[in-house]
Coordinates of C-alpha atoms and ligand atoms in Angstrom, one line a residue:
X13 CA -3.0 -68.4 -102.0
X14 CA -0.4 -70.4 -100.0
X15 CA 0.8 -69.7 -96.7
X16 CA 4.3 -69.1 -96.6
X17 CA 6.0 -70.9 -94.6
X18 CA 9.6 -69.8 -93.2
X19 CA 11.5 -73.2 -91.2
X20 CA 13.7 -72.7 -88.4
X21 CA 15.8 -75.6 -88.1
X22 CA 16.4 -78.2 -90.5
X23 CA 17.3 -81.2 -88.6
X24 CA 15.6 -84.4 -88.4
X25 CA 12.2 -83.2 -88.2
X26 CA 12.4 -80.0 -89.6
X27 CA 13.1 -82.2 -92.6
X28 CA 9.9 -84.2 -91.8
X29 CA 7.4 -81.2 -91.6
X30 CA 9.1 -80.2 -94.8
X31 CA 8.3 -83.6 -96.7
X32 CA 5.1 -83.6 -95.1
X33 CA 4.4 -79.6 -96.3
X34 CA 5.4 -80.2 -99.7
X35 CA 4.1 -83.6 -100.7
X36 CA 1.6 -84.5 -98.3
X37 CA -0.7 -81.4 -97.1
X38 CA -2.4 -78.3 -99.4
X39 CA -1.8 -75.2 -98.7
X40 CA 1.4 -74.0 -97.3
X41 CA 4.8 -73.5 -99.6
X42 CA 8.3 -73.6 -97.5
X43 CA 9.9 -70.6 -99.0
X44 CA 12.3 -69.9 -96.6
X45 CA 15.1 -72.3 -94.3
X46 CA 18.0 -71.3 -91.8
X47 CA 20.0 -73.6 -89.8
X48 CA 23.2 -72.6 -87.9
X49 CA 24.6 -75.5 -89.9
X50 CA 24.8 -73.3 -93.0
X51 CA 25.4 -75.7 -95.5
X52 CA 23.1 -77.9 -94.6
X53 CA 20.2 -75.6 -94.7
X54 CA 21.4 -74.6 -98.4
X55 CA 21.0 -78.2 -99.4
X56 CA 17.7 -78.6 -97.9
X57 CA 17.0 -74.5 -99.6
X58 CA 17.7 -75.8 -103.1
X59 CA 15.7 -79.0 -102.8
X60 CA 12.7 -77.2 -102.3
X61 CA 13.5 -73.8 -104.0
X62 CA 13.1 -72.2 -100.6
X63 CA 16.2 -69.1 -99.6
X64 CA 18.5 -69.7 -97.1
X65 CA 18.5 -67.2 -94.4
X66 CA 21.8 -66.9 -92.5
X67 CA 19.9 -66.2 -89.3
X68 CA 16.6 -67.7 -87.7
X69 CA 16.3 -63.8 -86.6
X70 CA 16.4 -62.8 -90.5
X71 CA 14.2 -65.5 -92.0
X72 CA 11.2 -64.1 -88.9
X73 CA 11.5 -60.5 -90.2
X74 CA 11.6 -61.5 -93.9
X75 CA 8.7 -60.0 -95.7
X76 CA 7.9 -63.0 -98.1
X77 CA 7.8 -65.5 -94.7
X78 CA 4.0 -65.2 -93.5
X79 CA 4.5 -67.8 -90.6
X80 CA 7.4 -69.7 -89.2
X81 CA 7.9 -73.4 -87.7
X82 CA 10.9 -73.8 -84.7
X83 CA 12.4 -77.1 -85.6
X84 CA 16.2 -75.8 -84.0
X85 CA 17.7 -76.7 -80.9
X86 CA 15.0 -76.8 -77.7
X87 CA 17.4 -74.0 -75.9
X88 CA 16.8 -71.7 -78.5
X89 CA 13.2 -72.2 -78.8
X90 CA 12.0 -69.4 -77.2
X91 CA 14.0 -66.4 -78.7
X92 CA 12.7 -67.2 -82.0
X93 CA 8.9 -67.6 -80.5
X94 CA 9.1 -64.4 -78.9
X95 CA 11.2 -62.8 -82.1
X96 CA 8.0 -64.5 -84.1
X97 CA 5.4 -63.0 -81.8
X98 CA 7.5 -59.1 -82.0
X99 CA 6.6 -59.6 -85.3
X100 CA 2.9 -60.4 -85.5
X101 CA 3.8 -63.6 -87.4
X102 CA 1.6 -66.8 -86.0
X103 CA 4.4 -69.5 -85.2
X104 CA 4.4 -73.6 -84.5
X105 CA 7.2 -74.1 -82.5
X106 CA 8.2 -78.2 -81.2
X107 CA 8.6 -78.7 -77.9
X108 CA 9.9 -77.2 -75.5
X109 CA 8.5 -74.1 -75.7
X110 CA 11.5 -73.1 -73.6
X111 CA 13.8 -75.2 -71.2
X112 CA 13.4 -72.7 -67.9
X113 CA 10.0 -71.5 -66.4
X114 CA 11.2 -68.2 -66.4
X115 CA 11.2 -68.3 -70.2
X116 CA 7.9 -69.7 -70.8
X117 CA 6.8 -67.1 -68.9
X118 CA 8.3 -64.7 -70.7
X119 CA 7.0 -66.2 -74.1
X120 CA 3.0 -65.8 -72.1
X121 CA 3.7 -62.5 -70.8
X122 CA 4.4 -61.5 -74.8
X123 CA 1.9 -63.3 -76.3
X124 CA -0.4 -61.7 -73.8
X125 CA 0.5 -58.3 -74.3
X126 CA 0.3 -58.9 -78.2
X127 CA -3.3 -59.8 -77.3
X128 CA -4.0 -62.8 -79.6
X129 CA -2.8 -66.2 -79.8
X130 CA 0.1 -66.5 -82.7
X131 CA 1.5 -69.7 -80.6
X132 CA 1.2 -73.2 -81.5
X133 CA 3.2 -76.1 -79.4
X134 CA 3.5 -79.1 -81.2
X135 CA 2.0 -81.6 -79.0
X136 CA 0.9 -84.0 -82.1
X137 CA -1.1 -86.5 -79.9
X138 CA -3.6 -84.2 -79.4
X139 CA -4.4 -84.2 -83.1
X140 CA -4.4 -88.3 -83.1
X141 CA -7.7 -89.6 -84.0
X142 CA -7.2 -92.3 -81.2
X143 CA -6.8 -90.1 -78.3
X144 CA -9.4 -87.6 -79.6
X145 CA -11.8 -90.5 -79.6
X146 CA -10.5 -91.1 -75.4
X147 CA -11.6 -87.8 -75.1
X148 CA -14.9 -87.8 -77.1
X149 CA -15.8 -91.2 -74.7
X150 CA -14.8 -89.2 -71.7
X151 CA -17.1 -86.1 -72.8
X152 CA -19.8 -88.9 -73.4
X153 CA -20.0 -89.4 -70.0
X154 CA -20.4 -93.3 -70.2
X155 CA -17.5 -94.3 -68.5
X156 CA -18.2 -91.1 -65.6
X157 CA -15.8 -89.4 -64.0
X158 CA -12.1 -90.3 -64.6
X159 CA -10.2 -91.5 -61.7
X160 CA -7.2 -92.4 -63.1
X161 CA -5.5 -92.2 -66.5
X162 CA -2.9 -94.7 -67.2
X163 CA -0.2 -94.0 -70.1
X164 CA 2.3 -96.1 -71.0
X165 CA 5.4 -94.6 -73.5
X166 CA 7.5 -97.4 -74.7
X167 CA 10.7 -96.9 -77.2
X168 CA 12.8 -99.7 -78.2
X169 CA 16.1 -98.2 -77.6
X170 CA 18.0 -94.6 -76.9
X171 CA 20.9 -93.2 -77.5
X172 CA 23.8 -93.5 -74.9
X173 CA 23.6 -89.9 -73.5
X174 CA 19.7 -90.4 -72.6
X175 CA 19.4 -89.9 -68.8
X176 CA 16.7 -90.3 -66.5
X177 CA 16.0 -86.5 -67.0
X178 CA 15.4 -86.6 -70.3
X179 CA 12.8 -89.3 -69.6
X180 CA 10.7 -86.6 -68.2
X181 CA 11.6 -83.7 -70.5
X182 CA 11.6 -85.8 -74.0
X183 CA 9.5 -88.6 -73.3
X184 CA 7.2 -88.5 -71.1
X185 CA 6.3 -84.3 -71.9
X186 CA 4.1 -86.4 -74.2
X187 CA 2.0 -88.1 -71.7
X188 CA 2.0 -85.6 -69.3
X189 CA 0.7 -83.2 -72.3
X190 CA -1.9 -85.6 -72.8
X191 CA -3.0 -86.1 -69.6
X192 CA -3.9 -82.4 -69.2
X193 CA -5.9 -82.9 -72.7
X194 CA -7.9 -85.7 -72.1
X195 CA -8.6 -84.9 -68.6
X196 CA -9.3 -81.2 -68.7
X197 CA -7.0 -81.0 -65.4
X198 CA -3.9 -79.8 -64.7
X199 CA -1.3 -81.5 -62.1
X200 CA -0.5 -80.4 -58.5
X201 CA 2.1 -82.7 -57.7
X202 CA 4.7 -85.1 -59.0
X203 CA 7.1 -88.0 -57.9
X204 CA 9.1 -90.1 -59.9
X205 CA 9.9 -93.9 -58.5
X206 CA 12.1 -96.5 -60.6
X207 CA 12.3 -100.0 -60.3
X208 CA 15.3 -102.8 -60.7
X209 CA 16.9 -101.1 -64.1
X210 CA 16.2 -102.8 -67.4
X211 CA 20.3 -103.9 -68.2
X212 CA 19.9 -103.2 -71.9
X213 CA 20.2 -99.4 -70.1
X214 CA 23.6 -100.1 -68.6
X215 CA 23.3 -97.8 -65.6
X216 CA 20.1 -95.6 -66.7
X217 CA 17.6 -95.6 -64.3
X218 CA 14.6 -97.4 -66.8
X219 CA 11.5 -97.6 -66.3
X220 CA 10.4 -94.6 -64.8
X221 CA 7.4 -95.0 -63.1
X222 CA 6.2 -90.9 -62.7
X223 CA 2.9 -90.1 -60.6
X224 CA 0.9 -87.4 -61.4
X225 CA -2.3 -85.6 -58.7
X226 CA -4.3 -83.7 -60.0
X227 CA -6.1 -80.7 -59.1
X228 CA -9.6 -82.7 -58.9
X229 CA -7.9 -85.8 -57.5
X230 CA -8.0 -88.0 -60.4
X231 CA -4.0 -89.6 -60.7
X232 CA -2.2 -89.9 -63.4
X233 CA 0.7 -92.9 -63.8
X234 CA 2.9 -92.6 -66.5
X235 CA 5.4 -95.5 -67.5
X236 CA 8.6 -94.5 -69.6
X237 CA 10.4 -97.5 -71.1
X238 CA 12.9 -96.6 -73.1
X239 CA 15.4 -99.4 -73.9
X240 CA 11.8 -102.3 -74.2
X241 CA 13.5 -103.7 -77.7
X242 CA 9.8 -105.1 -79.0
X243 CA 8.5 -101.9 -80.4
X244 CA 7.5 -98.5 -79.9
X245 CA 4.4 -98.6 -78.1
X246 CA 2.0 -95.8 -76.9
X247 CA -0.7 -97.6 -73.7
X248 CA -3.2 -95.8 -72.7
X249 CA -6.2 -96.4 -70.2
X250 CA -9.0 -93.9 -68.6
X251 CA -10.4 -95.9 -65.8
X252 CA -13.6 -93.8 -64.9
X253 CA -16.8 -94.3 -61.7
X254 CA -19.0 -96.8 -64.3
X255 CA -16.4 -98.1 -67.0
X256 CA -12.7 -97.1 -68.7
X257 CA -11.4 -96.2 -72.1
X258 CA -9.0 -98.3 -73.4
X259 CA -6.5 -96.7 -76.6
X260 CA -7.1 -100.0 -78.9
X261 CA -4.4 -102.1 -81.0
X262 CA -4.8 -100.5 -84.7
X263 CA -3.5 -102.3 -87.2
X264 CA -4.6 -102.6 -90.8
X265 CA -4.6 -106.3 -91.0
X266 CA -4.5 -109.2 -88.0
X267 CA -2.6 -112.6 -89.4
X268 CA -2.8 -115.7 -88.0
X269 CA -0.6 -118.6 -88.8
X270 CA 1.0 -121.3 -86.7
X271 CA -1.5 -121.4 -84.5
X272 CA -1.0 -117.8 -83.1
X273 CA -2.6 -114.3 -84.4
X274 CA -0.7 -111.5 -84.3
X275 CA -0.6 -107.4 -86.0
X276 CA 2.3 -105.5 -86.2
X277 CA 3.7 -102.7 -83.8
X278 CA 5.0 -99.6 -84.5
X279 CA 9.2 -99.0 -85.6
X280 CA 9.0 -95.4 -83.8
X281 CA 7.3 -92.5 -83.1
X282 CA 7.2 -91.8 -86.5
X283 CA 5.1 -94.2 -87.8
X284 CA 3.2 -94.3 -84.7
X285 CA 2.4 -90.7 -85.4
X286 CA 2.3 -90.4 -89.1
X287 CA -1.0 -89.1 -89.9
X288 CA -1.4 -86.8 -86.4
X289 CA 1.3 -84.9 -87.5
X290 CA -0.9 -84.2 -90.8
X291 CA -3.9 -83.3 -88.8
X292 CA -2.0 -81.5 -86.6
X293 CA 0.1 -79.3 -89.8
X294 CA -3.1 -79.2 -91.5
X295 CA -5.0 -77.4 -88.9
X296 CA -2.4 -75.2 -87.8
X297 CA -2.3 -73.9 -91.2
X298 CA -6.1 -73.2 -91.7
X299 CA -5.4 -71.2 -88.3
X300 CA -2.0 -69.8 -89.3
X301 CA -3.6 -69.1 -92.6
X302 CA -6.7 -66.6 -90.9
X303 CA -3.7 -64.9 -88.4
X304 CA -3.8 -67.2 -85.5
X305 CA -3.0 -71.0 -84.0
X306 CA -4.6 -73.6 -82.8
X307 CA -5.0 -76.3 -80.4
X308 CA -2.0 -76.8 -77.9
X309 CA -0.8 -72.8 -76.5
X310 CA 2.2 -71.1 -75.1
X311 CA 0.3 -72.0 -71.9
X312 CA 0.4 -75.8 -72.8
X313 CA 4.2 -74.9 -73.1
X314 CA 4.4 -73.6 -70.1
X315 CA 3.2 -76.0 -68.2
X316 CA 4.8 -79.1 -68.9
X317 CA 8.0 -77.1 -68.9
X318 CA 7.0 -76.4 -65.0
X319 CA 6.1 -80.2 -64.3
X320 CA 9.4 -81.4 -66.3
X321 CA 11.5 -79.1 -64.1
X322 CA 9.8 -80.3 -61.1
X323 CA 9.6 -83.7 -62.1
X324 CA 13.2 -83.7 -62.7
X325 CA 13.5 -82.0 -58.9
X326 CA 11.5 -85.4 -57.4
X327 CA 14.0 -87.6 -59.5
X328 CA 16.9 -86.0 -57.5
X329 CA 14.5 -85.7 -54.0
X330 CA 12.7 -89.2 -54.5
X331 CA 9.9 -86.7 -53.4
X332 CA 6.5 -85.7 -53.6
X333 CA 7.3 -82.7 -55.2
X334 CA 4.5 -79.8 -55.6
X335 CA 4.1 -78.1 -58.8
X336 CA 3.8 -74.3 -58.7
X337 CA 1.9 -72.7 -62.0
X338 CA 0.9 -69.1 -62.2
X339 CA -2.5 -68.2 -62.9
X340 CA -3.6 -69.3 -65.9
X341 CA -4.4 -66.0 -68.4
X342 CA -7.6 -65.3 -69.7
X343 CA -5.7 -65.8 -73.6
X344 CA -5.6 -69.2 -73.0
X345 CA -8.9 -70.3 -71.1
Ligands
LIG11 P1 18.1 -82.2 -84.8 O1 18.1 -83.3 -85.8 O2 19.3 -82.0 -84.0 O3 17.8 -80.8 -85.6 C1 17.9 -79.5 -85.1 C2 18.5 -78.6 -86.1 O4 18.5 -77.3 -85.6 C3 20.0 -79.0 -86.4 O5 20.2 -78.9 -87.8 C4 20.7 -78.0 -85.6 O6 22.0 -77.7 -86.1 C5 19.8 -76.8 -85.8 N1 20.0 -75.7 -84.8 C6 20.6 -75.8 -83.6 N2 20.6 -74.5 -83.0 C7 20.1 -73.7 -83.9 C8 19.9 -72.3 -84.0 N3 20.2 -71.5 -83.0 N4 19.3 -71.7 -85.1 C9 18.9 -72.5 -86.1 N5 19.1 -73.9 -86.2 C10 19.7 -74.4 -85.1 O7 16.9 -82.3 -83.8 P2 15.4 -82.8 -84.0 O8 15.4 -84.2 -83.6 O9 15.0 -82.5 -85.4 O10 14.6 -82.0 -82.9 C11 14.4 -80.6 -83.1 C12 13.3 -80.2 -82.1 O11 12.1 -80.9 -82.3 C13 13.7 -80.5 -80.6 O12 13.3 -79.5 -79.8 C14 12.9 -81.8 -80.3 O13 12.6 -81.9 -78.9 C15 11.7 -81.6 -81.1 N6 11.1 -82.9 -81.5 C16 9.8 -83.2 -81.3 C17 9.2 -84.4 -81.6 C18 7.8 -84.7 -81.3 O14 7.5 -85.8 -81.0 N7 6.9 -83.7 -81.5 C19 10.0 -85.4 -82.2 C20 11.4 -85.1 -82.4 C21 11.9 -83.9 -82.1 P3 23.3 -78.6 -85.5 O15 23.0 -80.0 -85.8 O16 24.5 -78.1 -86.3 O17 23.3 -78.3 -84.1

């Protein structure tokens, strides 16, 4: 039997995990949409044969919907998570979990009390075979301890209302996400430093050069470049006590003509992403499927919502700022 699916949210990527549920992965059936733009979620209902619900709130207590994605609006993230977890109802929910501590928090102290993971965040790299294999090298031990992971998260353009805040909380949640994962470490302090501004920006502070220390004193350096033109381009480098771990240039073919070889780059983060986001909707539903969720948590949530917010803090102090996380509960060790 299929899981049924019930999608929150049917925006730009609430449209992708749609495509990629019904004509790329087994398993799973969208039966159910809402969107607070009504008739845009009827549109996207009768293309698929899935009901409309006129609330997010309605589609979560439907009997037919067995799970639920959050594809809406990050501010209304977490009162559909924690609707989803009143419920009993496993739930994949984008990022942010929420856009305050305080309701992260909340969204643990529920999940907690239900007593079982039902969360999922949907931290995608972690189901990329690239950066699983960075982890796989680090486990190996060859290249020894990690001293410092360098990332690298390079878009071609953004939209004219992109500030320097949202370089932390859109972009570079990704890398700091990732650092935690390959690393097995979480941060203890952030600043945030910026160089002479690319001019493509106009007056946006890009790069952003963003320094993470970790709890075992490994650092963490994370580059946003956000209006780079070339390409989208993901870097990433573990340099380790006896070697490093380089994230290699994949590309299906290398051509070489007038005397110069050369592969292509990513458009976007789409491309880029394509097949994590498989892996990562394909496992969720073998989890969501037995009652449960995999792979990134509420916690996960939580705590790149509490180095954004203070990440966005050293962007205003030009700071060391310290990051302040609660104990981590047992659910999620
Ligand atoms: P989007 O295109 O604006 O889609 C969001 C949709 O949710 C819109 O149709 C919006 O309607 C609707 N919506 C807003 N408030 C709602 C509510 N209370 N209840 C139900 N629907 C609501 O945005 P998007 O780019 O798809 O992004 C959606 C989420 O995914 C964001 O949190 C974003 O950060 C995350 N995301 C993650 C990744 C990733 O790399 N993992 C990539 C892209 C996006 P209106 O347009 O009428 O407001």
């Amino acid at each position: 039997m299929n899981l049924k699916i019930g999608i929150i949210g049917v925006g730009m990527i609430g449209q992708d995990h749609i495509r990629r549920l019904t004509t790329v992965l087994a398993g799973a059936s969208v039966v159910a949409v809402s969107d607070v733009n009504g008739a845009q979620a009827e549109t996207v209902a009768a293309g698929i044969g899935a009901r409309c619900y006129a609330t997010g709130e309605a589609l979560i207590a439907a009997s037919e919907v067995e799970a639920i994605i959050v594809t809406s609006w990050g501010p209304t993230h977490a009162t559909y998570v924690l609707a989803a977890i009143a419920a009993g109802k496993p739930v994949f929910c984008e990022k942010p979990l929420a856009e305050t501590v305080e309701d992260c928090e909340a969204v643990l102290d529920a999940e907690v009390r239900h007593g079982k993971r039902l969360v999922q965040l949907g931290f995608m790299r972690r189901f990329d075979s690239q950066y699983r294999a960075m982890k796989e090298t680090l486990r190996s031990g060859i290249i020894g301890a990690p001293l410092i992971f360098q990332s690298g998260h390079r878009n071609p353009s953004v939209p004219g209302y992109y500030t320097a805040n949202n370089a932390l909380t859109d972009t570079a949640v990704h890398d700091i996400d990732t650092a935690r994962f390959l690393l097995d470490d979480e941060p203890v302090a952030i600043s945030v430093k910026s160089p002479r501004k690319n001019s493509r920006g106009g007056a946006l502070a890009d790069p952003l050069l963003t320094l993470l220390d970790m709890r075992s004193g490994a650092l963490v350096t994370i580059e946003t470049s956000v209006n780079i033109a070339y390409a989208y381009d993901i870097r990433g480098e573990i340099i380790g006590e006896t070697g490093v771990v380089t994230l290699a240039e994949r590309n299906d073919v290398v051509v070489k003509a007038n005397g110069v070889f050369s592969g292509r780059v990513p458009a976007d983060w789409k491309e880029r992403f394509s097949t994590a986001f498989d892996t990562e909707f394909r496992e969720w539903i073998a989890a969501a499927r037995a009652g449960g969720a995999t792979g990134p948590s509420s916690w996960d949530g939580y705590v790149a919502t509490a180095v954004t917010t203070t990440g966005v803090k050293a962007i205003a102090s030009g700071a060391r700022e310290p990051i302040k996380l609660r104990e981590r509960p047992a659910l999620y060790a």
